[in-house]
Amino acid sequence: QVALVESGGGSVQAGGSLRLSCVASEDIYRLNFMGWFRQAPGQEREGVAAIYTYGSVTYYADSVRGRFTISQDAAKNTVYLQMNSLKPEDTAMYYCAASSVTDAILALNQYAYNNWGQGTPVTVSS
């Protein structure tokens, strides 16, 4: 079981930016996929972005493509989510997760992930 610790959430006005960080307790190259998910009150958890750590291949939900960027620093066992042009509908608890699956079709599927962080809140005001 890998431990994941998120940070970087906060409150920002629409149009602003935030960068989330997720530090893993082990080498991220061993984790295959790392992803960012979010859950707003009363809504299902949804996949936002994911990265195949060994090849740095990235995947995005349509709702964030072009605004969010997922990246990694393997030397620090850390994955980042740079969020630009934030909108009020981006308000949610954001979770980092790790998966050992190898099928890219599952990259944004929460059920493919078996290690989760505690979450960091993001609030975007209009």
mmCIF file of N, CA and C in Angstrom, residues 8-115:
data_model
loop_
_atom_site.group_PDB
_atom_site.id
_atom_site.type_symbol
_atom_site.label_atom_id
_atom_site.label_comp_id
_atom_site.label_asym_id
_atom_site.label_seq_id
_atom_site.Cartn_x
_atom_site.Cartn_y
_atom_site.Cartn_z
ATOM 1 N N GLY A 8 -1.732 21.950 -1.714
ATOM 2 C CA GLY A 8 -1.838 22.991 -2.727
ATOM 3 C C GLY A 8 -3.237 23.515 -2.987
ATOM 4 N N GLY A 9 -4.237 22.892 -2.382
ATOM 5 C CA GLY A 9 -5.585 23.386 -2.582
ATOM 6 C C GLY A 9 -5.784 24.736 -1.908
ATOM 7 N N GLY A 10 -6.906 25.368 -2.238
ATOM 8 C CA GLY A 10 -7.196 26.651 -1.633
ATOM 9 C C GLY A 10 -8.359 27.326 -2.329
ATOM 10 N N SER A 11 -8.507 28.597 -2.057
ATOM 11 C CA SER A 11 -9.581 29.391 -2.652
ATOM 12 C C SER A 11 -8.996 30.376 -3.645
ATOM 13 N N VAL A 12 -9.659 30.519 -4.775
ATOM 14 C CA VAL A 12 -9.158 31.398 -5.821
ATOM 15 C C VAL A 12 -10.357 31.940 -6.598
ATOM 16 N N GLN A 13 -10.183 33.079 -7.204
ATOM 17 C CA GLN A 13 -11.240 33.640 -8.032
ATOM 18 C C GLN A 13 -11.214 33.008 -9.422
ATOM 19 N N ALA A 14 -12.348 33.051 -10.073
ATOM 20 C CA ALA A 14 -12.440 32.524 -11.430
ATOM 21 C C ALA A 14 -11.370 33.163 -12.309
ATOM 22 N N GLY A 15 -10.755 32.328 -13.134
ATOM 23 C CA GLY A 15 -9.671 32.791 -13.975
ATOM 24 C C GLY A 15 -8.298 32.615 -13.365
ATOM 25 N N GLY A 16 -8.270 32.306 -12.075
ATOM 26 C CA GLY A 16 -7.007 32.146 -11.385
ATOM 27 C C GLY A 16 -6.399 30.763 -11.576
ATOM 28 N N SER A 17 -5.287 30.530 -10.870
ATOM 29 C CA SER A 17 -4.537 29.285 -11.007
ATOM 30 C C SER A 17 -4.182 28.713 -9.644
ATOM 31 N N LEU A 18 -4.038 27.406 -9.615
ATOM 32 C CA LEU A 18 -3.529 26.692 -8.454
ATOM 33 C C LEU A 18 -2.682 25.534 -8.951
ATOM 34 N N ARG A 19 -1.721 25.122 -8.133
ATOM 35 C CA ARG A 19 -0.953 23.916 -8.441
ATOM 36 C C ARG A 19 -1.064 22.954 -7.281
ATOM 37 N N LEU A 20 -1.581 21.793 -7.565
ATOM 38 C CA LEU A 20 -1.683 20.741 -6.567
ATOM 39 C C LEU A 20 -0.458 19.838 -6.666
ATOM 40 N N SER A 21 -0.046 19.325 -5.517
ATOM 41 C CA SER A 21 1.065 18.387 -5.453
ATOM 42 C C SER A 21 0.613 17.110 -4.768
ATOM 43 N N CYS A 22 1.196 16.004 -5.182
ATOM 44 C CA CYS A 22 0.923 14.703 -4.563
ATOM 45 C C CYS A 22 2.246 13.983 -4.393
ATOM 46 N N VAL A 23 2.632 13.755 -3.155
ATOM 47 C CA VAL A 23 3.868 13.053 -2.856
ATOM 48 C C VAL A 23 3.548 11.614 -2.498
ATOM 49 N N ALA A 24 4.215 10.693 -3.194
ATOM 50 C CA ALA A 24 4.019 9.262 -2.947
ATOM 51 C C ALA A 24 5.126 8.736 -2.047
ATOM 52 N N SER A 25 4.808 7.683 -1.315
ATOM 53 C CA SER A 25 5.773 7.119 -0.357
ATOM 54 C C SER A 25 6.749 6.157 -1.015
ATOM 55 N N GLU A 26 6.577 5.927 -2.325
ATOM 56 C CA GLU A 26 7.512 5.067 -3.032
ATOM 57 C C GLU A 26 7.740 5.592 -4.451
ATOM 58 N N ASP A 27 8.661 4.966 -5.113
ATOM 59 C CA ASP A 27 9.041 5.343 -6.464
ATOM 60 C C ASP A 27 7.803 5.327 -7.379
ATOM 61 N N ILE A 28 7.492 6.475 -7.965
ATOM 62 C CA ILE A 28 6.270 6.549 -8.777
ATOM 63 C C ILE A 28 6.372 5.713 -10.045
ATOM 64 N N TYR A 29 7.574 5.355 -10.469
ATOM 65 C CA TYR A 29 7.702 4.503 -11.649
ATOM 66 C C TYR A 29 7.141 3.105 -11.396
ATOM 67 N N ARG A 30 6.994 2.755 -10.125
ATOM 68 C CA ARG A 30 6.438 1.449 -9.782
ATOM 69 C C ARG A 30 4.916 1.468 -9.739
ATOM 70 N N LEU A 31 4.335 2.650 -9.914
ATOM 71 C CA LEU A 31 2.898 2.791 -9.704
ATOM 72 C C LEU A 31 2.089 2.795 -10.989
ATOM 73 N N ASN A 32 2.744 2.747 -12.137
ATOM 74 C CA ASN A 32 2.088 2.764 -13.443
ATOM 75 C C ASN A 32 1.318 4.064 -13.654
ATOM 76 N N PHE A 33 0.067 4.116 -13.216
ATOM 77 C CA PHE A 33 -0.714 5.332 -13.398
ATOM 78 C C PHE A 33 -0.851 6.090 -12.081
ATOM 79 N N MET A 34 -0.751 7.405 -12.184
ATOM 80 C CA MET A 34 -1.157 8.270 -11.091
ATOM 81 C C MET A 34 -2.170 9.253 -11.661
ATOM 82 N N GLY A 35 -3.204 9.486 -10.870
ATOM 83 C CA GLY A 35 -4.284 10.317 -11.375
ATOM 84 C C GLY A 35 -4.782 11.328 -10.368
ATOM 85 N N TRP A 36 -5.446 12.311 -10.886
ATOM 86 C CA TRP A 36 -6.149 13.295 -10.067
ATOM 87 C C TRP A 36 -7.646 13.141 -10.342
ATOM 88 N N PHE A 37 -8.377 13.067 -9.264
ATOM 89 C CA PHE A 37 -9.822 12.944 -9.345
ATOM 90 C C PHE A 37 -10.439 14.066 -8.514
ATOM 91 N N ARG A 38 -11.687 14.352 -8.758
ATOM 92 C CA ARG A 38 -12.352 15.372 -7.950
ATOM 93 C C ARG A 38 -13.787 14.949 -7.682
ATOM 94 N N GLN A 39 -14.274 15.459 -6.554
ATOM 95 C CA GLN A 39 -15.651 15.167 -6.177
ATOM 96 C C GLN A 39 -16.267 16.405 -5.565
ATOM 97 N N ALA A 40 -17.307 16.894 -6.215
ATOM 98 C CA ALA A 40 -18.060 18.027 -5.694
ATOM 99 C C ALA A 40 -19.198 17.488 -4.824
ATOM 100 N N PRO A 41 -19.695 18.289 -3.903
ATOM 101 C CA PRO A 41 -20.789 17.827 -3.032
ATOM 102 C C PRO A 41 -21.977 17.324 -3.835
ATOM 103 N N GLY A 42 -22.434 16.129 -3.500
ATOM 104 C CA GLY A 42 -23.592 15.559 -4.163
ATOM 105 C C GLY A 42 -23.335 14.990 -5.541
ATOM 106 N N GLN A 43 -22.079 14.960 -5.936
ATOM 107 C CA GLN A 43 -21.757 14.448 -7.269
ATOM 108 C C GLN A 43 -20.826 13.254 -7.190
ATOM 109 N N GLU A 44 -20.783 12.514 -8.296
ATOM 110 C CA GLU A 44 -19.877 11.379 -8.388
ATOM 111 C C GLU A 44 -18.430 11.865 -8.486
ATOM 112 N N ARG A 45 -17.518 11.030 -8.011
ATOM 113 C CA ARG A 45 -16.106 11.333 -8.211
ATOM 114 C C ARG A 45 -15.774 11.150 -9.682
ATOM 115 N N GLU A 46 -15.028 12.079 -10.237
ATOM 116 C CA GLU A 46 -14.691 12.004 -11.656
ATOM 117 C C GLU A 46 -13.186 12.122 -11.865
ATOM 118 N N GLY A 47 -12.722 11.447 -12.881
ATOM 119 C CA GLY A 47 -11.317 11.546 -13.244
ATOM 120 C C GLY A 47 -11.042 12.851 -13.955
ATOM 121 N N VAL A 48 -9.979 13.513 -13.556
ATOM 122 C CA VAL A 48 -9.610 14.810 -14.120
ATOM 123 C C VAL A 48 -8.412 14.674 -15.050
ATOM 124 N N ALA A 49 -7.363 14.033 -14.542
ATOM 125 C CA ALA A 49 -6.134 13.879 -15.319
ATOM 126 C C ALA A 49 -5.373 12.686 -14.778
ATOM 127 N N ALA A 50 -4.603 12.068 -15.641
ATOM 128 C CA ALA A 50 -3.791 10.934 -15.229
ATOM 129 C C ALA A 50 -2.504 10.930 -16.029
ATOM 130 N N ILE A 51 -1.506 10.270 -15.463
ATOM 131 C CA ILE A 51 -0.228 10.170 -16.137
ATOM 132 C C ILE A 51 0.303 8.748 -15.992
ATOM 133 N N TYR A 52 0.772 8.208 -17.098
ATOM 134 C CA TYR A 52 1.448 6.913 -17.060
ATOM 135 C C TYR A 52 2.889 7.231 -16.712
ATOM 136 N N THR A 53 3.276 6.893 -15.512
ATOM 137 C CA THR A 53 4.512 7.437 -14.961
ATOM 138 C C THR A 53 5.746 7.026 -15.736
ATOM 139 N N TYR A 54 5.761 5.801 -16.251
ATOM 140 C CA TYR A 54 6.985 5.334 -16.901
ATOM 141 C C TYR A 54 7.233 6.062 -18.206
ATOM 142 N N GLY A 55 6.186 6.422 -18.910
ATOM 143 C CA GLY A 55 6.374 7.089 -20.192
ATOM 144 C C GLY A 55 5.918 8.530 -20.205
ATOM 145 N N SER A 56 5.423 9.014 -19.047
ATOM 146 C CA SER A 56 4.901 10.387 -18.931
ATOM 147 C C SER A 56 3.801 10.675 -19.939
ATOM 148 N N VAL A 57 3.028 9.677 -20.284
ATOM 149 C CA VAL A 57 1.889 9.885 -21.176
ATOM 150 C C VAL A 57 0.732 10.412 -20.338
ATOM 151 N N THR A 58 0.065 11.422 -20.832
ATOM 152 C CA THR A 58 -0.974 12.080 -20.045
ATOM 153 C C THR A 58 -2.362 11.910 -20.648
ATOM 154 N N TYR A 59 -3.347 11.976 -19.778
ATOM 155 C CA TYR A 59 -4.745 11.808 -20.161
ATOM 156 C C TYR A 59 -5.557 12.871 -19.416
ATOM 157 N N TYR A 60 -6.567 13.406 -20.088
ATOM 158 C CA TYR A 60 -7.368 14.473 -19.490
ATOM 159 C C TYR A 60 -8.855 14.273 -19.749
ATOM 160 N N ALA A 61 -9.648 14.704 -18.793
ATOM 161 C CA ALA A 61 -11.081 14.796 -19.025
ATOM 162 C C ALA A 61 -11.340 15.970 -19.975
ATOM 163 N N ASP A 62 -12.380 15.846 -20.777
ATOM 164 C CA ASP A 62 -12.694 16.918 -21.731
ATOM 165 C C ASP A 62 -12.920 18.257 -21.032
ATOM 166 N N SER A 63 -13.456 18.197 -19.832
ATOM 167 C CA SER A 63 -13.808 19.416 -19.111
ATOM 168 C C SER A 63 -12.601 20.237 -18.670
ATOM 169 N N VAL A 64 -11.421 19.626 -18.656
ATOM 170 C CA VAL A 64 -10.233 20.342 -18.182
ATOM 171 C C VAL A 64 -9.127 20.424 -19.219
ATOM 172 N N ARG A 65 -9.299 19.717 -20.335
ATOM 173 C CA ARG A 65 -8.231 19.695 -21.339
ATOM 174 C C ARG A 65 -7.962 21.115 -21.824
ATOM 175 N N GLY A 66 -6.685 21.455 -21.869
ATOM 176 C CA GLY A 66 -6.291 22.792 -22.288
ATOM 177 C C GLY A 66 -6.158 23.779 -21.137
ATOM 178 N N ARG A 67 -6.704 23.421 -19.978
ATOM 179 C CA ARG A 67 -6.604 24.290 -18.793
ATOM 180 C C ARG A 67 -5.739 23.660 -17.697
ATOM 181 N N PHE A 68 -5.817 22.354 -17.562
ATOM 182 C CA PHE A 68 -5.068 21.646 -16.523
ATOM 183 C C PHE A 68 -3.910 20.890 -17.173
ATOM 184 N N THR A 69 -2.827 20.774 -16.417
ATOM 185 C CA THR A 69 -1.672 20.009 -16.872
ATOM 186 C C THR A 69 -1.170 19.130 -15.743
ATOM 187 N N ILE A 70 -1.064 17.837 -16.017
ATOM 188 C CA ILE A 70 -0.490 16.905 -15.043
ATOM 189 C C ILE A 70 0.963 16.657 -15.423
ATOM 190 N N SER A 71 1.816 16.604 -14.416
ATOM 191 C CA SER A 71 3.234 16.369 -14.665
ATOM 192 C C SER A 71 3.821 15.615 -13.474
ATOM 193 N N GLN A 72 5.063 15.174 -13.630
ATOM 194 C CA GLN A 72 5.685 14.415 -12.562
ATOM 195 C C GLN A 72 7.137 14.822 -12.377
ATOM 196 N N ASP A 73 7.617 14.634 -11.169
ATOM 197 C CA ASP A 73 9.034 14.759 -10.844
ATOM 198 C C ASP A 73 9.398 13.464 -10.131
ATOM 199 N N ALA A 74 9.934 12.543 -10.894
ATOM 200 C CA ALA A 74 10.200 11.219 -10.336
ATOM 201 C C ALA A 74 11.233 11.263 -9.224
ATOM 202 N N ALA A 75 12.164 12.188 -9.310
ATOM 203 C CA ALA A 75 13.194 12.296 -8.279
ATOM 204 C C ALA A 75 12.596 12.649 -6.920
ATOM 205 N N LYS A 76 11.414 13.295 -6.955
ATOM 206 C CA LYS A 76 10.749 13.691 -5.716
ATOM 207 C C LYS A 76 9.521 12.825 -5.429
ATOM 208 N N ASN A 77 9.312 11.796 -6.256
ATOM 209 C CA ASN A 77 8.125 10.938 -6.098
ATOM 210 C C ASN A 77 6.847 11.773 -6.070
ATOM 211 N N THR A 78 6.780 12.775 -6.902
ATOM 212 C CA THR A 78 5.710 13.757 -6.841
ATOM 213 C C THR A 78 5.036 13.918 -8.201
ATOM 214 N N VAL A 79 3.719 14.040 -8.143
ATOM 215 C CA VAL A 79 2.917 14.354 -9.317
ATOM 216 C C VAL A 79 2.208 15.679 -9.055
ATOM 217 N N TYR A 80 2.130 16.494 -10.082
ATOM 218 C CA TYR A 80 1.532 17.819 -9.948
ATOM 219 C C TYR A 80 0.293 17.944 -10.835
ATOM 220 N N LEU A 81 -0.581 18.843 -10.442
ATOM 221 C CA LEU A 81 -1.693 19.219 -11.294
ATOM 222 C C LEU A 81 -1.728 20.749 -11.334
ATOM 223 N N GLN A 82 -1.286 21.303 -12.450
ATOM 224 C CA GLN A 82 -1.348 22.740 -12.641
ATOM 225 C C GLN A 82 -2.719 23.083 -13.217
ATOM 226 N N MET A 83 -3.446 23.928 -12.515
ATOM 227 C CA MET A 83 -4.810 24.268 -12.914
ATOM 228 C C MET A 83 -4.865 25.753 -13.243
ATOM 229 N N ASN A 84 -5.126 26.057 -14.490
ATOM 230 C CA ASN A 84 -5.224 27.439 -14.955
ATOM 231 C C ASN A 84 -6.650 27.736 -15.415
ATOM 232 N N SER A 85 -6.943 29.005 -15.545
ATOM 233 C CA SER A 85 -8.270 29.437 -16.019
ATOM 234 C C SER A 85 -9.382 28.734 -15.248
ATOM 235 N N LEU A 86 -9.248 28.725 -13.949
ATOM 236 C CA LEU A 86 -10.199 28.004 -13.114
ATOM 237 C C LEU A 86 -11.597 28.610 -13.210
ATOM 238 N N LYS A 87 -12.577 27.727 -13.119
ATOM 239 C CA LYS A 87 -13.982 28.110 -13.201
ATOM 240 C C LYS A 87 -14.692 27.689 -11.917
ATOM 241 N N PRO A 88 -15.793 28.327 -11.581
ATOM 242 C CA PRO A 88 -16.534 27.914 -10.375
ATOM 243 C C PRO A 88 -16.897 26.426 -10.401
ATOM 244 N N GLU A 89 -17.147 25.872 -11.563
ATOM 245 C CA GLU A 89 -17.505 24.452 -11.642
ATOM 246 C C GLU A 89 -16.323 23.524 -11.369
ATOM 247 N N ASP A 90 -15.132 24.076 -11.227
ATOM 248 C CA ASP A 90 -13.972 23.272 -10.819
ATOM 249 C C ASP A 90 -13.919 23.081 -9.306
ATOM 250 N N THR A 91 -14.791 23.744 -8.594
ATOM 251 C CA THR A 91 -14.825 23.616 -7.135
ATOM 252 C C THR A 91 -15.133 22.185 -6.726
ATOM 253 N N ALA A 92 -14.261 21.605 -5.908
ATOM 254 C CA ALA A 92 -14.405 20.213 -5.491
ATOM 255 C C ALA A 92 -13.279 19.850 -4.537
ATOM 256 N N MET A 93 -13.400 18.674 -3.953
ATOM 257 C CA MET A 93 -12.273 18.068 -3.252
ATOM 258 C C MET A 93 -11.476 17.313 -4.307
ATOM 259 N N TYR A 94 -10.184 17.549 -4.350
ATOM 260 C CA TYR A 94 -9.318 16.902 -5.325
ATOM 261 C C TYR A 94 -8.492 15.822 -4.641
ATOM 262 N N TYR A 95 -8.483 14.657 -5.266
ATOM 263 C CA TYR A 95 -7.783 13.506 -4.717
ATOM 264 C C TYR A 95 -6.711 13.020 -5.679
ATOM 265 N N CYS A 96 -5.611 12.612 -5.110
ATOM 266 C CA CYS A 96 -4.549 11.949 -5.852
ATOM 267 C C CYS A 96 -4.732 10.443 -5.660
ATOM 268 N N ALA A 97 -4.438 9.681 -6.703
ATOM 269 C CA ALA A 97 -4.594 8.243 -6.598
ATOM 270 C C ALA A 97 -3.539 7.552 -7.436
ATOM 271 N N ALA A 98 -3.265 6.306 -7.086
ATOM 272 C CA ALA A 98 -2.275 5.505 -7.807
ATOM 273 C C ALA A 98 -2.889 4.169 -8.200
ATOM 274 N N SER A 99 -2.485 3.690 -9.363
ATOM 275 C CA SER A 99 -3.017 2.436 -9.874
ATOM 276 C C SER A 99 -1.916 1.600 -10.475
ATOM 277 N N SER A 100 -2.051 0.277 -10.311
ATOM 278 C CA SER A 100 -1.086 -0.637 -10.897
ATOM 279 C C SER A 100 -1.565 -1.196 -12.243
ATOM 280 N N VAL A 101 -2.713 -0.766 -12.717
ATOM 281 C CA VAL A 101 -3.188 -1.262 -14.001
ATOM 282 C C VAL A 101 -2.280 -0.759 -15.116
ATOM 283 N N THR A 102 -2.327 -1.441 -16.237
ATOM 284 C CA THR A 102 -1.490 -1.060 -17.369
ATOM 285 C C THR A 102 -2.303 -0.678 -18.599
ATOM 286 N N ASP A 103 -3.615 -0.805 -18.522
ATOM 287 C CA ASP A 103 -4.475 -0.510 -19.658
ATOM 288 C C ASP A 103 -4.858 0.959 -19.645
ATOM 289 N N ALA A 104 -4.456 1.688 -20.654
ATOM 290 C CA ALA A 104 -4.676 3.127 -20.705
ATOM 291 C C ALA A 104 -6.154 3.493 -20.729
ATOM 292 N N ILE A 105 -6.995 2.585 -21.162
ATOM 293 C CA ILE A 105 -8.421 2.879 -21.208
ATOM 294 C C ILE A 105 -8.985 3.110 -19.808
ATOM 295 N N LEU A 106 -8.251 2.657 -18.798
ATOM 296 C CA LEU A 106 -8.683 2.805 -17.412
ATOM 297 C C LEU A 106 -8.066 4.012 -16.724
ATOM 298 N N ALA A 107 -7.326 4.808 -17.439
ATOM 299 C CA ALA A 107 -6.546 5.890 -16.834
ATOM 300 C C ALA A 107 -7.394 6.839 -15.995
ATOM 301 N N LEU A 108 -8.603 7.140 -16.415
ATOM 302 C CA LEU A 108 -9.448 8.081 -15.679
ATOM 303 C C LEU A 108 -10.619 7.385 -14.980
ATOM 304 N N ASN A 109 -10.499 6.088 -14.813
ATOM 305 C CA ASN A 109 -11.546 5.294 -14.160
ATOM 306 C C ASN A 109 -11.187 5.118 -12.686
ATOM 307 N N GLN A 110 -11.998 5.686 -11.812
ATOM 308 C CA GLN A 110 -11.660 5.659 -10.381
ATOM 309 C C GLN A 110 -11.576 4.233 -9.845
ATOM 310 N N TYR A 111 -12.291 3.319 -10.440
ATOM 311 C CA TYR A 111 -12.321 1.949 -9.936
ATOM 312 C C TYR A 111 -11.047 1.184 -10.271
ATOM 313 N N ALA A 112 -10.209 1.751 -11.105
ATOM 314 C CA ALA A 112 -8.921 1.138 -11.411
ATOM 315 C C ALA A 112 -7.854 1.523 -10.409
ATOM 316 N N TYR A 113 -8.164 2.444 -9.502
ATOM 317 C CA TYR A 113 -7.194 2.969 -8.548
ATOM 318 C C TYR A 113 -7.452 2.404 -7.163
ATOM 319 N N ASN A 114 -6.391 1.927 -6.536
ATOM 320 C CA ASN A 114 -6.548 1.300 -5.222
ATOM 321 C C ASN A 114 -5.773 1.988 -4.114
ATOM 322 N N ASN A 115 -5.141 3.097 -4.433
ATOM 323 C CA ASN A 115 -4.445 3.885 -3.410
ATOM 324 C C ASN A 115 -4.889 5.332 -3.561
#
